[in-house]
Tab-separated table of C-alpha atoms (C1' of nucleotides) in Angstrom:
chain	number	residue	atom	x	y	z
A	88	MET	CA	160.654	62.673	11.794
A	89	ASN	CA	162.740	62.147	8.665
A	90	ALA	CA	161.644	60.633	5.375
A	91	GLN	CA	162.603	57.089	6.299
A	92	GLU	CA	160.808	57.212	9.623
A	93	LYS	CA	157.813	58.665	7.854
A	94	ARG	CA	157.768	55.734	5.447
A	95	LEU	CA	157.975	53.348	8.381
A	96	TYR	CA	154.943	54.848	10.068
A	97	GLU	CA	153.046	54.828	6.814
A	98	ALA	CA	153.820	51.132	6.474
A	99	LYS	CA	152.711	50.453	10.043
A	100	ALA	CA	149.521	52.421	9.505
A	101	LYS	CA	148.820	50.444	6.359
A	102	VAL	CA	148.875	47.177	8.283
A	103	LEU	CA	146.501	48.509	10.918
A	104	LYS	CA	144.290	50.037	8.267
A	105	ALA	CA	143.948	46.657	6.609
A	106	LEU	CA	142.576	45.306	9.879
A	107	ALA	CA	140.410	48.337	10.560
A	108	HIS	CA	137.242	47.207	8.855
A	109	PRO	CA	134.501	45.129	10.471
A	110	THR	CA	134.353	42.559	7.685
A	111	ARG	CA	138.089	42.208	7.335
A	112	LEU	CA	138.546	41.960	11.080
A	113	TRP	CA	135.941	39.241	11.283
A	114	MET	CA	137.552	37.322	8.446
A	115	VAL	CA	140.935	37.534	10.133
A	116	GLU	CA	139.429	36.101	13.296
A	117	GLN	CA	137.901	33.255	11.314
A	118	LEU	CA	141.235	32.550	9.683
A	119	GLY	CA	142.557	32.188	13.202
A	120	PHE	CA	140.590	28.936	13.319
A	121	GLY	CA	142.117	27.712	10.092
A	122	GLU	CA	142.251	28.420	6.393
A	123	ARG	CA	139.100	29.296	4.453
A	124	CYS	CA	138.302	29.517	0.803
A	125	VAL	CA	136.755	32.689	-0.575
A	126	CYS	CA	133.531	30.805	-1.220
A	127	GLU	CA	133.119	30.081	2.498
A	128	PHE	CA	133.200	33.772	3.253
A	129	VAL	CA	130.855	34.482	0.372
A	130	ASP	CA	128.364	32.043	1.874
A	131	VAL	CA	128.204	33.712	5.286
A	132	ILE	CA	128.934	37.392	4.663
A	133	GLU	CA	126.107	39.457	3.240
A	134	VAL	CA	128.024	41.545	0.747
A	135	ASP	CA	128.827	41.071	-2.882
A	136	PHE	CA	131.455	38.409	-3.558
A	137	SER	CA	133.531	40.954	-5.431
A	138	THR	CA	133.650	43.068	-2.287
A	139	ILE	CA	134.840	40.084	-0.258
A	140	SER	CA	137.514	39.373	-2.817
A	141	LYS	CA	138.702	42.954	-2.556
A	142	HIS	CA	138.793	42.816	1.229
A	143	LEU	CA	140.927	39.694	1.075
A	144	SER	CA	143.161	41.348	-1.451
A	145	ILE	CA	143.733	44.250	0.936
A	146	LEU	CA	144.690	41.838	3.718
A	147	LYS	CA	147.033	40.033	1.349
A	148	GLN	CA	148.616	43.243	0.144
A	149	ALA	CA	149.215	44.241	3.745
A	150	GLY	CA	151.060	40.979	4.364
A	151	ILE	CA	148.566	39.694	6.916
A	152	VAL	CA	147.270	36.728	4.943
A	153	GLU	CA	148.509	34.559	2.106
A	154	ASP	CA	146.543	32.678	-0.494
A	155	GLU	CA	146.870	29.435	-2.355
A	156	LYS	CA	144.883	28.300	-5.322
A	157	ARG	CA	143.713	24.702	-5.231
A	158	GLY	CA	141.552	23.689	-8.120
A	159	LYS	CA	138.806	26.182	-8.647
A	160	GLN	CA	139.123	27.613	-5.181
A	161	VAL	CA	141.478	30.040	-3.519
A	162	PHE	CA	142.280	29.400	0.122
A	163	TYR	CA	143.406	32.115	2.476
A	164	ARG	CA	145.283	31.680	5.727
A	165	LEU	CA	146.989	33.904	8.261
A	166	LYS	CA	150.557	34.655	7.361
A	167	VAL	CA	151.366	36.419	10.623
A	168	PRO	CA	149.110	34.983	13.326
A	169	CYS	CA	150.191	37.431	16.015
A	170	VAL	CA	147.572	39.840	14.694
A	171	LEU	CA	145.038	37.757	16.597
A	172	SER	CA	146.612	39.009	19.804
A	173	PHE	CA	145.312	42.510	19.057
A	174	MET	CA	141.793	41.458	19.853
A	175	SER	CA	142.038	41.332	23.630
A	176	CYS	CA	143.522	44.802	23.833
A	177	VAL	CA	140.975	46.197	21.403
A	178	GLU	CA	138.278	44.735	23.616
A	179	ALA	CA	139.920	46.328	26.641
A	180	VAL	CA	139.725	49.705	24.906
A	181	ILE	CA	136.053	49.172	24.137
A	182	GLU	CA	135.273	48.149	27.707
A	183	SER	CA	137.134	51.103	29.132
A	184	GLN	CA	135.207	53.305	26.757
A	185	ALA	CA	131.901	51.689	27.699
A	186	LYS	CA	132.650	52.384	31.359
A	187	ALA	CA	133.411	56.014	30.588
A	188	GLN	CA	130.097	56.349	28.762
A	189	ALA	CA	128.227	54.690	31.616
A	190	ALA	CA	129.860	57.064	34.084
A	191	LEU	CA	128.511	60.017	32.118
A	192	ILE	CA	124.973	58.712	32.338
A	193	ALA	CA	125.070	57.716	36.002
B	33	MET	CA	126.631	37.442	12.110
B	34	ASN	CA	123.702	39.052	13.934
B	35	ALA	CA	123.148	42.732	14.632
B	36	GLN	CA	124.873	42.699	18.010
B	37	GLU	CA	127.936	40.907	16.702
B	38	LYS	CA	128.006	43.335	13.824
B	39	ARG	CA	128.038	46.271	16.216
B	40	LEU	CA	130.879	44.634	18.143
B	41	TYR	CA	133.039	44.303	15.052
B	42	GLU	CA	132.254	47.858	14.066
B	43	ALA	CA	133.431	48.978	17.486
B	44	LYS	CA	136.606	46.929	17.223
B	45	ALA	CA	137.274	48.299	13.756
B	46	LYS	CA	136.807	51.834	15.044
B	47	VAL	CA	139.577	51.363	17.603
B	48	LEU	CA	141.966	50.003	15.000
B	49	LYS	CA	140.978	52.714	12.567
B	50	ALA	CA	141.893	55.337	15.121
B	51	LEU	CA	145.385	53.857	15.244
B	52	ALA	CA	145.620	53.389	11.488
B	53	HIS	CA	147.124	56.725	10.568
B	54	PRO	CA	150.846	57.478	10.504
B	55	THR	CA	150.572	60.644	12.572
B	56	ARG	CA	148.214	59.170	15.134
B	57	LEU	CA	150.302	56.035	15.428
B	58	TRP	CA	153.403	58.083	16.019
B	59	MET	CA	151.673	60.183	18.648
B	60	VAL	CA	150.462	57.067	20.441
B	61	GLU	CA	154.019	55.769	20.524
B	62	GLN	CA	155.216	59.065	21.952
B	63	LEU	CA	152.526	58.940	24.602
B	64	GLY	CA	153.995	55.573	25.533
B	65	PHE	CA	156.936	57.549	26.936
B	66	GLY	CA	154.664	59.783	28.976
B	67	GLU	CA	152.015	62.453	28.640
B	68	ARG	CA	152.396	65.257	26.140
B	69	CYS	CA	150.589	68.526	25.630
B	70	VAL	CA	149.142	69.335	22.227
B	71	CYS	CA	151.716	72.080	21.817
B	72	GLU	CA	154.549	69.570	21.994
B	73	PHE	CA	153.100	67.680	19.065
B	74	VAL	CA	152.464	70.913	17.206
B	75	ASP	CA	156.150	71.796	17.589
B	76	VAL	CA	157.451	68.591	16.021
B	77	ILE	CA	154.785	67.502	13.541
B	78	GLU	CA	154.655	69.358	10.258
B	79	VAL	CA	150.927	69.695	9.853
B	80	ASP	CA	148.471	72.360	10.848
B	81	PHE	CA	147.763	72.456	14.581
B	82	SER	CA	144.073	72.068	13.885
B	83	THR	CA	144.823	68.785	12.167
B	84	ILE	CA	146.797	67.588	15.171
B	85	SER	CA	143.977	68.568	17.458
B	86	LYS	CA	141.566	66.570	15.345
B	87	HIS	CA	143.825	63.535	15.337
B	88	LEU	CA	143.992	63.623	19.109
B	89	SER	CA	140.264	63.986	19.271
B	90	ILE	CA	139.856	60.831	17.189
B	91	LEU	CA	142.142	58.920	19.545
B	92	LYS	CA	140.186	60.233	22.506
B	93	GLN	CA	136.861	59.348	20.966
B	94	ALA	CA	138.122	55.836	20.358
B	95	GLY	CA	138.983	55.496	24.053
B	96	ILE	CA	142.707	55.121	23.452
B	97	VAL	CA	143.831	58.332	25.118
B	98	GLU	CA	142.453	60.714	27.708
B	99	ASP	CA	143.081	64.415	28.149
B	100	GLU	CA	143.418	66.819	31.003
B	101	LYS	CA	143.445	70.572	30.845
B	102	ARG	CA	146.046	72.276	32.992
B	103	GLY	CA	146.222	76.014	32.588
B	104	LYS	CA	146.326	76.961	28.962
B	105	GLN	CA	147.477	73.551	27.898
B	106	VAL	CA	145.774	70.230	27.334
B	107	PHE	CA	147.752	67.123	28.164
B	108	TYR	CA	147.086	63.776	26.577
B	109	ARG	CA	148.079	60.382	27.901
B	110	LEU	CA	147.417	56.752	27.053
B	111	LYS	CA	144.278	55.450	28.656
B	112	VAL	CA	144.828	51.827	27.593
B	113	PRO	CA	148.584	51.279	27.265
B	114	CYS	CA	148.269	47.766	25.843
B	115	VAL	CA	147.911	49.331	22.400
B	116	LEU	CA	151.673	49.768	22.455
B	117	SER	CA	151.972	46.002	22.273
B	118	PHE	CA	150.594	46.087	18.720
B	119	MET	CA	153.781	47.574	17.412
B	120	SER	CA	155.976	44.476	17.510
B	121	CYS	CA	153.429	42.404	15.609
B	122	VAL	CA	152.869	45.160	13.076
B	123	GLU	CA	156.618	45.235	12.539
B	124	ALA	CA	156.620	41.465	12.116
B	125	VAL	CA	154.011	41.823	9.380
B	126	ILE	CA	156.095	44.455	7.635
B	127	GLU	CA	159.235	42.335	7.831
B	128	SER	CA	157.458	39.272	6.527
B	129	GLN	CA	156.133	41.397	3.710
B	130	ALA	CA	159.568	42.842	2.971
B	131	LYS	CA	160.952	39.328	2.708
B	132	ALA	CA	158.195	38.321	0.303
B	133	GLN	CA	159.005	41.340	-1.878
B	134	ALA	CA	162.707	40.538	-1.796
B	135	ALA	CA	162.000	36.951	-2.799
B	136	LEU	CA	160.191	38.189	-5.888
B	137	ILE	CA	163.161	40.218	-6.991
B	138	ALA	CA	165.828	37.584	-6.293
C	131	DA	C1'	134.477	23.131	-27.661
C	132	DG	C1'	130.955	24.670	-24.388
C	133	DT	C1'	129.314	25.341	-19.820
C	134	DC	C1'	129.357	25.952	-14.981
C	135	DT	C1'	131.702	27.580	-10.865
C	136	DA	C1'	135.120	30.355	-8.244
C	137	DT	C1'	137.570	34.358	-8.153
C	138	DT	C1'	139.587	38.724	-9.650
C	139	DT	C1'	139.443	43.132	-11.790
C	140	DG	C1'	137.691	47.592	-13.674
C	141	DG	C1'	134.182	51.112	-13.656
C	142	DC	C1'	131.232	53.913	-11.203
C	143	DC	C1'	129.081	56.346	-7.299
C	144	DA	C1'	128.209	57.698	-2.466
C	145	DA	C1'	130.192	58.306	1.818
C	146	DA	C1'	134.094	58.957	4.809
C	147	DT	C1'	138.652	60.988	5.631
C	148	DA	C1'	142.241	64.303	6.140
C	149	DA	C1'	144.125	68.415	5.045
C	150	DC	C1'	143.919	73.505	5.263
C	151	DC	C1'	142.006	78.090	6.707
C	152	DA	C1'	139.172	80.897	9.502
C	153	DT	C1'	136.798	81.437	13.625
C	154	DA	C1'	135.556	80.640	18.509
C	155	DT	C1'	136.786	79.837	23.353
C	156	DA	C1'	139.443	79.770	27.442
C	157	DT	C1'	143.235	80.981	30.284
C	158	DA	C1'	147.321	83.543	31.427
C	159	DA	C1'	149.994	87.787	31.186
C	160	DG	C1'	150.523	92.647	30.813
D	196	DC	C1'	140.442	95.107	30.432
D	197	DT	C1'	143.263	94.048	26.519
D	198	DT	C1'	146.238	91.103	24.399
D	199	DA	C1'	148.646	86.857	23.465
D	200	DT	C1'	148.717	81.855	23.661
D	201	DA	C1'	146.744	77.121	23.469
D	202	DT	C1'	143.280	74.433	21.783
D	203	DA	C1'	138.910	73.176	19.611
D	204	DT	C1'	135.510	73.540	16.033
D	205	DG	C1'	133.198	74.607	11.533
D	206	DG	C1'	133.693	75.123	6.543
D	207	DT	C1'	135.690	73.696	2.222
D	208	DT	C1'	138.040	70.717	-0.833
D	209	DA	C1'	140.713	66.749	-2.609
D	210	DT	C1'	141.469	62.077	-1.887
D	211	DT	C1'	140.350	57.496	-0.362
D	212	DT	C1'	137.226	53.947	0.692
D	213	DG	C1'	133.672	50.565	0.195
D	214	DG	C1'	129.948	49.050	-2.060
D	215	DC	C1'	127.626	47.177	-6.353
D	216	DC	C1'	127.509	45.604	-11.198
D	217	DA	C1'	129.584	43.906	-15.329
D	218	DA	C1'	133.315	41.735	-17.551
D	219	DA	C1'	137.535	38.889	-17.621
D	220	DT	C1'	140.064	34.719	-16.212
D	221	DA	C1'	140.835	30.026	-14.820
D	222	DG	C1'	139.744	25.359	-13.589
D	223	DA	C1'	136.497	21.308	-13.707
D	224	DC	C1'	132.834	18.683	-16.028
D	225	DT	C1'	130.158	17.042	-20.177
DNA sequence: AGTCTATTTGGCCAAATAACCATATATAAG
DNA sequence: CTTATATATGGTTATTTGGCCAAATAGACT
């Protein structure tokens, strides 16, 4: 693995890392239904609004979402919607894992 | 978001987190070509073998890979191959991001 | 101008992560 | 049985992460 390939895998990991947080993942799923302003997330997520802002900033930095300021509010939307397609496979992993756990008990 | 939903998103995030490391991501891609023993990774990856072992353990714990001991060696293989399908979307995110960066410069 | 609201940013702290080294365990080989 | 090899695990340390609070910024309203 040379330096360029290394950089590539670091970039790929960064994208996945941006998604790899419960709150961020949930927000991405919500954005799958349409754009949302920060304030909408603040209303429903039980963490400090500054934390939400930082989560969104991480998603933006990763290139997953884009933002647009309209008046006082900032709206976020998915920039690359294919990330939504990860969900079904992630669920498959969880189910497979749940089965493995169940097999240990039984 | 109730407690159960919260647990679900934590589980989903855990799977993505397991993939969100350059070395682990690379190993998963390699496993896409077929099973590998730990020693094969140790030979080509420039980190301590204990670190590689721990990375594989994280992937196993997440339910992404499974292992099988044969003789002295332990072989790992993909348990849920659909994770390979993430790659093209992750690359799309990176490309979209690269374009955005380029636009800023130009 | 002054105030209220929406959002971002910086500082700080606790917890999680990832690396290394040393040690333990298991299997094969001599 | 002793040694060598393959892997896993525990300890330690440096770095990163994620949370909160306080402060800064920007737009809308009076």
